[in-house]
mmCIF file of C-alpha atoms in Angstrom:
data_model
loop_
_atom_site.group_PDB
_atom_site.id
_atom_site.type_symbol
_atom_site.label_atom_id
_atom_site.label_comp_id
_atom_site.label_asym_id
_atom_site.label_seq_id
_atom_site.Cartn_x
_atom_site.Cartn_y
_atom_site.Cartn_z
ATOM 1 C CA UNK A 10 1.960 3.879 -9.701
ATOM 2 C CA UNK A 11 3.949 7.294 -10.238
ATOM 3 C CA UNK A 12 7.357 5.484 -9.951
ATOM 4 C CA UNK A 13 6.422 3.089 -13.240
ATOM 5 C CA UNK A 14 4.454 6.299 -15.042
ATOM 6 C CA UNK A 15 7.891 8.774 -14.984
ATOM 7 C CA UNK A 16 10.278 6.203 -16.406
ATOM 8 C CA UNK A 17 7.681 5.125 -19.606
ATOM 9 C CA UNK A 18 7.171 9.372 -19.911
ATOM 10 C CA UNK A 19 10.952 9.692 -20.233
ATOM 11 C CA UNK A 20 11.071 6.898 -22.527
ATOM 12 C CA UNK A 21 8.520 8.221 -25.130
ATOM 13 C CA UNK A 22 5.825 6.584 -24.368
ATOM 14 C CA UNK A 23 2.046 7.250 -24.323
ATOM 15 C CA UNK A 24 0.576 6.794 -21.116
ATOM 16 C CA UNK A 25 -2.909 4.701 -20.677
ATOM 17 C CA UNK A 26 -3.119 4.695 -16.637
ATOM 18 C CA UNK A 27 -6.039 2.551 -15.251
ATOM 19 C CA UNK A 28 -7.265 4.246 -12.154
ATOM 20 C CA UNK A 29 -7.436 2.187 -8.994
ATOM 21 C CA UNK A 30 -11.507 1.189 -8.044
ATOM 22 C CA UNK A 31 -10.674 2.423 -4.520
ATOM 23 C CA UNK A 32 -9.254 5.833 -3.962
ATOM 24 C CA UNK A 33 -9.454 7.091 -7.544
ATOM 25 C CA UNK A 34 -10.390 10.561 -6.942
ATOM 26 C CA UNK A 35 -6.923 11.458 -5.364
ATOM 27 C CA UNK A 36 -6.044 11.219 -9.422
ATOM 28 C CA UNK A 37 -7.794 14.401 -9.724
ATOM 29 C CA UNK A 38 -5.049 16.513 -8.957
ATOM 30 C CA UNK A 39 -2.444 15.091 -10.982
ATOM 31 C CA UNK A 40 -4.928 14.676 -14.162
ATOM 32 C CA UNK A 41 -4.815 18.853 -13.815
ATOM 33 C CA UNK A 42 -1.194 18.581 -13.651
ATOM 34 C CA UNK A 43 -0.643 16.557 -16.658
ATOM 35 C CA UNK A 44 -3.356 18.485 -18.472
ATOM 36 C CA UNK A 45 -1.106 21.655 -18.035
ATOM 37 C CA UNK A 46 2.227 20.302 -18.185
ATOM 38 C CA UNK A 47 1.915 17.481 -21.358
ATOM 39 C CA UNK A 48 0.744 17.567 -25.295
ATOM 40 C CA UNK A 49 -2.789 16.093 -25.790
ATOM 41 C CA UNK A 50 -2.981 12.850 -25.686
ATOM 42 C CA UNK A 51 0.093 11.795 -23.749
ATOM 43 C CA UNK A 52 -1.548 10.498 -20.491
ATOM 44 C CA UNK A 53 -5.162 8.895 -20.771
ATOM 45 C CA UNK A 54 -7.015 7.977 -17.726
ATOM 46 C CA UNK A 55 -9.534 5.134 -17.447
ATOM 47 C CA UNK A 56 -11.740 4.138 -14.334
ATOM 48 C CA UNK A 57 -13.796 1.184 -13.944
ATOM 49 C CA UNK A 58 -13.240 -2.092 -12.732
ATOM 50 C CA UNK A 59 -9.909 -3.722 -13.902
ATOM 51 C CA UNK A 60 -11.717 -6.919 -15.011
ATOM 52 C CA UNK A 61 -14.028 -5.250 -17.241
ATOM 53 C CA UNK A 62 -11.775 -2.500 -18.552
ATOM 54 C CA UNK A 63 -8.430 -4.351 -18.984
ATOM 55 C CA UNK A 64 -9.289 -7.774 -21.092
ATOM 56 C CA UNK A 65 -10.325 -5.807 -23.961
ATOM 57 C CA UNK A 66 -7.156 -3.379 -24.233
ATOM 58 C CA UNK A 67 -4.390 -6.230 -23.604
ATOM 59 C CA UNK A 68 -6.600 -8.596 -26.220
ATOM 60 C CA UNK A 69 -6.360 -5.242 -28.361
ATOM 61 C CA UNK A 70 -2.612 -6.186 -28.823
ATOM 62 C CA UNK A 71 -1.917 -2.276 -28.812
ATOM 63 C CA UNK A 72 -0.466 -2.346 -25.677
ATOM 64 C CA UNK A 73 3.300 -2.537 -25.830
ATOM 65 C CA UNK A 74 4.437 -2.634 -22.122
ATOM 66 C CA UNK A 75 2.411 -3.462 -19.193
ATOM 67 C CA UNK A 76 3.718 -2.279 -15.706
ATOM 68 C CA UNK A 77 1.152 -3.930 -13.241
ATOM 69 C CA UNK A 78 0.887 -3.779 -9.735
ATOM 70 C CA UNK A 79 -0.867 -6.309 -7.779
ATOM 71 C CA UNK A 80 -2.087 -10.052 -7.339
ATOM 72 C CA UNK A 81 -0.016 -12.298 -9.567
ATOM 73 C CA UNK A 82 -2.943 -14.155 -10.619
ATOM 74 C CA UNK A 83 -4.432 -11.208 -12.161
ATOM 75 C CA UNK A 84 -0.744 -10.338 -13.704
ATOM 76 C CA UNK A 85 -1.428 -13.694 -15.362
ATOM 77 C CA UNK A 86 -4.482 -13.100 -16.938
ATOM 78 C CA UNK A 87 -3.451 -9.843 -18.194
ATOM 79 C CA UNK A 88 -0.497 -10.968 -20.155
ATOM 80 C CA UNK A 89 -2.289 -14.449 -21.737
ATOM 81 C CA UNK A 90 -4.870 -11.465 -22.600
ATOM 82 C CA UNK A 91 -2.491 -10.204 -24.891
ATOM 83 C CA UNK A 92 -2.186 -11.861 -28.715
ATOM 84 C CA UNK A 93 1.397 -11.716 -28.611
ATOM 85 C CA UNK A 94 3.068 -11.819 -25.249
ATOM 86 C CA UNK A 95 6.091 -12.990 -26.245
ATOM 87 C CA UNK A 96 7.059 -9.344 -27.513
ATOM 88 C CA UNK A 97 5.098 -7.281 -24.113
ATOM 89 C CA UNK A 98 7.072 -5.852 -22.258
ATOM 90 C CA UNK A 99 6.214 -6.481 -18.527
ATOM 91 C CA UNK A 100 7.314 -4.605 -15.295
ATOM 92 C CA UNK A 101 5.571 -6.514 -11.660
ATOM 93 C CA UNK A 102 5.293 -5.833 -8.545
ATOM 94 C CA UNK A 103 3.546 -8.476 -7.540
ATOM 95 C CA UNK A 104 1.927 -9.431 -4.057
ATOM 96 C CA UNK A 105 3.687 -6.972 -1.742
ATOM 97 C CA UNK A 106 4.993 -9.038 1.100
ATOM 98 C CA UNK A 107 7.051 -6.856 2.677
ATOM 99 C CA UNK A 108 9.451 -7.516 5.648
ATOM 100 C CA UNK A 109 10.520 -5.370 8.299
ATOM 101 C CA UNK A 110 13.644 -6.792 10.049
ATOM 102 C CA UNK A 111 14.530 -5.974 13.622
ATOM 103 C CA UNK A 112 18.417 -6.542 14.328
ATOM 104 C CA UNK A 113 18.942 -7.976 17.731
ATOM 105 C CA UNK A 114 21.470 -4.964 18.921
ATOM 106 C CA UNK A 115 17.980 -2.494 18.719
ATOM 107 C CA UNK A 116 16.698 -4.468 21.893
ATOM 108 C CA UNK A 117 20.160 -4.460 23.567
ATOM 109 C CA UNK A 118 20.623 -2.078 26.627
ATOM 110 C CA UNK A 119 23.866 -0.127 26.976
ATOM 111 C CA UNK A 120 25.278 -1.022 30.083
ATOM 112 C CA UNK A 121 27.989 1.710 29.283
ATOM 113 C CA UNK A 122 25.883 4.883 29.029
ATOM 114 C CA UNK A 123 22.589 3.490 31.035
ATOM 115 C CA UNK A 124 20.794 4.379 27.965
ATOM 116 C CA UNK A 125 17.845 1.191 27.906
ATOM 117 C CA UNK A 126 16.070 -0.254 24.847
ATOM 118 C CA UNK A 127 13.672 2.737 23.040
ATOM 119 C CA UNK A 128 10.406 0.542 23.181
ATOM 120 C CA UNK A 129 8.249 3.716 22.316
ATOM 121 C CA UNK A 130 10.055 4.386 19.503
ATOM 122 C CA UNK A 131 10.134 0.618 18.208
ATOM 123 C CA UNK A 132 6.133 0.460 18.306
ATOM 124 C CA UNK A 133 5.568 3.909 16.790
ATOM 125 C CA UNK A 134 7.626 2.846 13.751
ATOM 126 C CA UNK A 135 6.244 -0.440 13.741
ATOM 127 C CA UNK A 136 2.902 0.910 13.771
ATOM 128 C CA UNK A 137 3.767 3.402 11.223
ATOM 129 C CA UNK A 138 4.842 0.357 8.615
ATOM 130 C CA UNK A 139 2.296 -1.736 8.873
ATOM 131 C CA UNK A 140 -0.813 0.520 9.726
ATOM 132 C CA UNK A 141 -0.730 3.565 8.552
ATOM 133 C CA UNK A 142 -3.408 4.096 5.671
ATOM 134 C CA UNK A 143 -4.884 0.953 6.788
ATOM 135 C CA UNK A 144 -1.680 -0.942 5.391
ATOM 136 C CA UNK A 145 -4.057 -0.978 2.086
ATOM 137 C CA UNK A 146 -0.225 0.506 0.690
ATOM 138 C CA UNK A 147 2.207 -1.277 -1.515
ATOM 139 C CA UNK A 148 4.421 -0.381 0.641
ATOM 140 C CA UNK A 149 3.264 -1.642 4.214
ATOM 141 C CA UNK A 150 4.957 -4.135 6.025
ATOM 142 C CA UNK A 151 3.345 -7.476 6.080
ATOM 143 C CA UNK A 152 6.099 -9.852 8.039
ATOM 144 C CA UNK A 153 7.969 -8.842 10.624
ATOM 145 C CA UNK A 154 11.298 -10.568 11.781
ATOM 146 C CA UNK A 155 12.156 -10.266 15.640
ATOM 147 C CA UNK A 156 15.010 -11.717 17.546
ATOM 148 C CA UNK A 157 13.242 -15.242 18.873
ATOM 149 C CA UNK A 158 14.387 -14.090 22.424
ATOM 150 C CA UNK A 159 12.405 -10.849 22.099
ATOM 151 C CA UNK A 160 9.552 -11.981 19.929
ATOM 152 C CA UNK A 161 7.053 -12.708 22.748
ATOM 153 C CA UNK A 162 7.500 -9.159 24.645
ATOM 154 C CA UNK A 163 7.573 -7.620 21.145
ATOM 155 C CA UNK A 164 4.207 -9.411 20.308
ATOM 156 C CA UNK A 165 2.316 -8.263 23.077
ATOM 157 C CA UNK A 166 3.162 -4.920 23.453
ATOM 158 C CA UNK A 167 2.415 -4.521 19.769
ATOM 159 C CA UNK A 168 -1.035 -6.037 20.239
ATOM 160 C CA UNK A 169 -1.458 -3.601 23.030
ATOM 161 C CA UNK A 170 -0.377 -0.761 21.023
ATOM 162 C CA UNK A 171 -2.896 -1.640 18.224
ATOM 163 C CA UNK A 172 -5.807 -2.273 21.166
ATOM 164 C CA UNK A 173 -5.409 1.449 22.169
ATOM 165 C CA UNK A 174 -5.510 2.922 18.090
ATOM 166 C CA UNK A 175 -8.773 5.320 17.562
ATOM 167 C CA UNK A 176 -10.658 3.396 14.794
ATOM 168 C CA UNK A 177 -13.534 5.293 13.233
ATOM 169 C CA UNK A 178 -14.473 6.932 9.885
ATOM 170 C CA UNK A 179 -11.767 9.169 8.987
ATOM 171 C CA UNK A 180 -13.465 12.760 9.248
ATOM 172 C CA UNK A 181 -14.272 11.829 13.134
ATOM 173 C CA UNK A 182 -12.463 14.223 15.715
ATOM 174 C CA UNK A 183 -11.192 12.975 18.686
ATOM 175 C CA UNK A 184 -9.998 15.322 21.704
ATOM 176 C CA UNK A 185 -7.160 14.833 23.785
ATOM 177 C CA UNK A 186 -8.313 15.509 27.543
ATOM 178 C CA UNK A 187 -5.021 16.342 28.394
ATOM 179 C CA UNK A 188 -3.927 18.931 26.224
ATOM 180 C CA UNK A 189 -7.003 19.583 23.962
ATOM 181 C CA UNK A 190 -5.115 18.965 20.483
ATOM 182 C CA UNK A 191 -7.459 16.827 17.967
ATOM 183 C CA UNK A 192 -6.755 13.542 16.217
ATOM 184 C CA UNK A 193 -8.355 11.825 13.765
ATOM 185 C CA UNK A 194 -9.047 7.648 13.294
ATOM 186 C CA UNK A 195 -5.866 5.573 12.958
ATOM 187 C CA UNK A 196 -7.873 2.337 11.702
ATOM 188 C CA UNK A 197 -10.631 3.279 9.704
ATOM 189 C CA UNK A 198 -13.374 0.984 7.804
ATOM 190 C CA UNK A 199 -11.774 -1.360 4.947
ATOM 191 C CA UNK A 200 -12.771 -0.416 1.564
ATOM 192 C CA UNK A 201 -14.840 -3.500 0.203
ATOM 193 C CA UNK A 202 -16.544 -6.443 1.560
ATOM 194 C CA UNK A 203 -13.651 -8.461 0.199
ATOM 195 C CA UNK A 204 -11.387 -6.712 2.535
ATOM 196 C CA UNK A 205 -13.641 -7.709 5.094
ATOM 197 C CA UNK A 206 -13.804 -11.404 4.478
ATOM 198 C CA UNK A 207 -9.956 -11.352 4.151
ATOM 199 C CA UNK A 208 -9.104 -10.048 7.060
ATOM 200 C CA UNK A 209 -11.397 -12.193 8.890
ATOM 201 C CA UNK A 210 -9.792 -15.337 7.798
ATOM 202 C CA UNK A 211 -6.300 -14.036 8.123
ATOM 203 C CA UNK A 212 -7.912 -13.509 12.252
ATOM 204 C CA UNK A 213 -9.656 -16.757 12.547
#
């Protein structure tokens, strides 16, 4: 969101920023940031649903660029929304399939120092890019690409890896018995019921 904000700021722009449904209050702190740091007026906020609150600005035809991240059906709507899209200018990201590519000399042991392939460090990273915040990031990793060769061995000890997460609501301690520190949920509830129904046909 931030990365297409900056650029339109140093351009001259005014700044209408549609808050995101889910996780909207971590806004807070930069709305008292801008508040302090920018003339009135220069960043507005709106909240809502984007289906209710976006039609009527783009139909408006007083918006003059659109940078829009998300679904590229809803990209769609939002620019036919516009009387003249011909002169909107548009900056997409659109869908978010990201890959994470594994080059075949990470699972290669070398014979010439005894040093053997880091499968702890692998998963943690791989765990890190896909999972962390509940991959409900832009930026999480959605394919992964894995010699053939090593794609079965990869697979399960991945699925193992995600068996033994802590999943729970995301103020919920959790003690080590070994050394006492505390942790907190790794996989925690998804945010709607349309997460839900996703994910259980992406499973099924």
């Amino acid at each position: 969101t931030y990365a297409t904000l900056i650029p339109a700021l140093l351009m001259g722009n005014i700044i209408l920023l549609k808050i995101p449904t889910t996780g909207g209050l971590s806004h807070l702190l930069t709305m008292e940031a801008f508040h302090k740091s920018f003339p009135p007026g220069t960043i507005n906020f709106i909240s809502g649903k984007g289906r209710v609150t976006m039609p009527p600005l783009m139909k408006s035809g007083r918006v003059d660029a659109l940078a829009f991240i998300g679904a590229s059906s809803a990209a769609d709507r939002l620019i036919k929304d516009h009387p003249e899209p011909h002169r909107l200018k548009v900056f997409l990201q659109l869908e978010a399939k990201n890959m994470g590519v594994y080059i075949p000399n990470l699972f290669d042991d070398n014979e010439g120092t005894g040093e053997q392939v880091d499968w702890d460090s692998i998963m943690k990273e791989t765990i890190a890019g896909t999972l962390s915040y509940n991959g409900q990031r832009c930026t999480a990793l959605k394919l992964l690409f894995v010699p053939k060769d090593k794609s079965e061995g990869f697979a399960s000890m991945l699925a193992e890896r995600v068996e033994n997460l802590h999943v729970g609501l995301p103020w919920e301690e959790k003690e080590n018995p070994n050394d006492g520190t505390i942790t907190y949920p790794q996989i925690t509830p998804l945010p709607n019921r349309d997460r839900v129904e996703y994910m259980k046909s992406l499973i099924q």
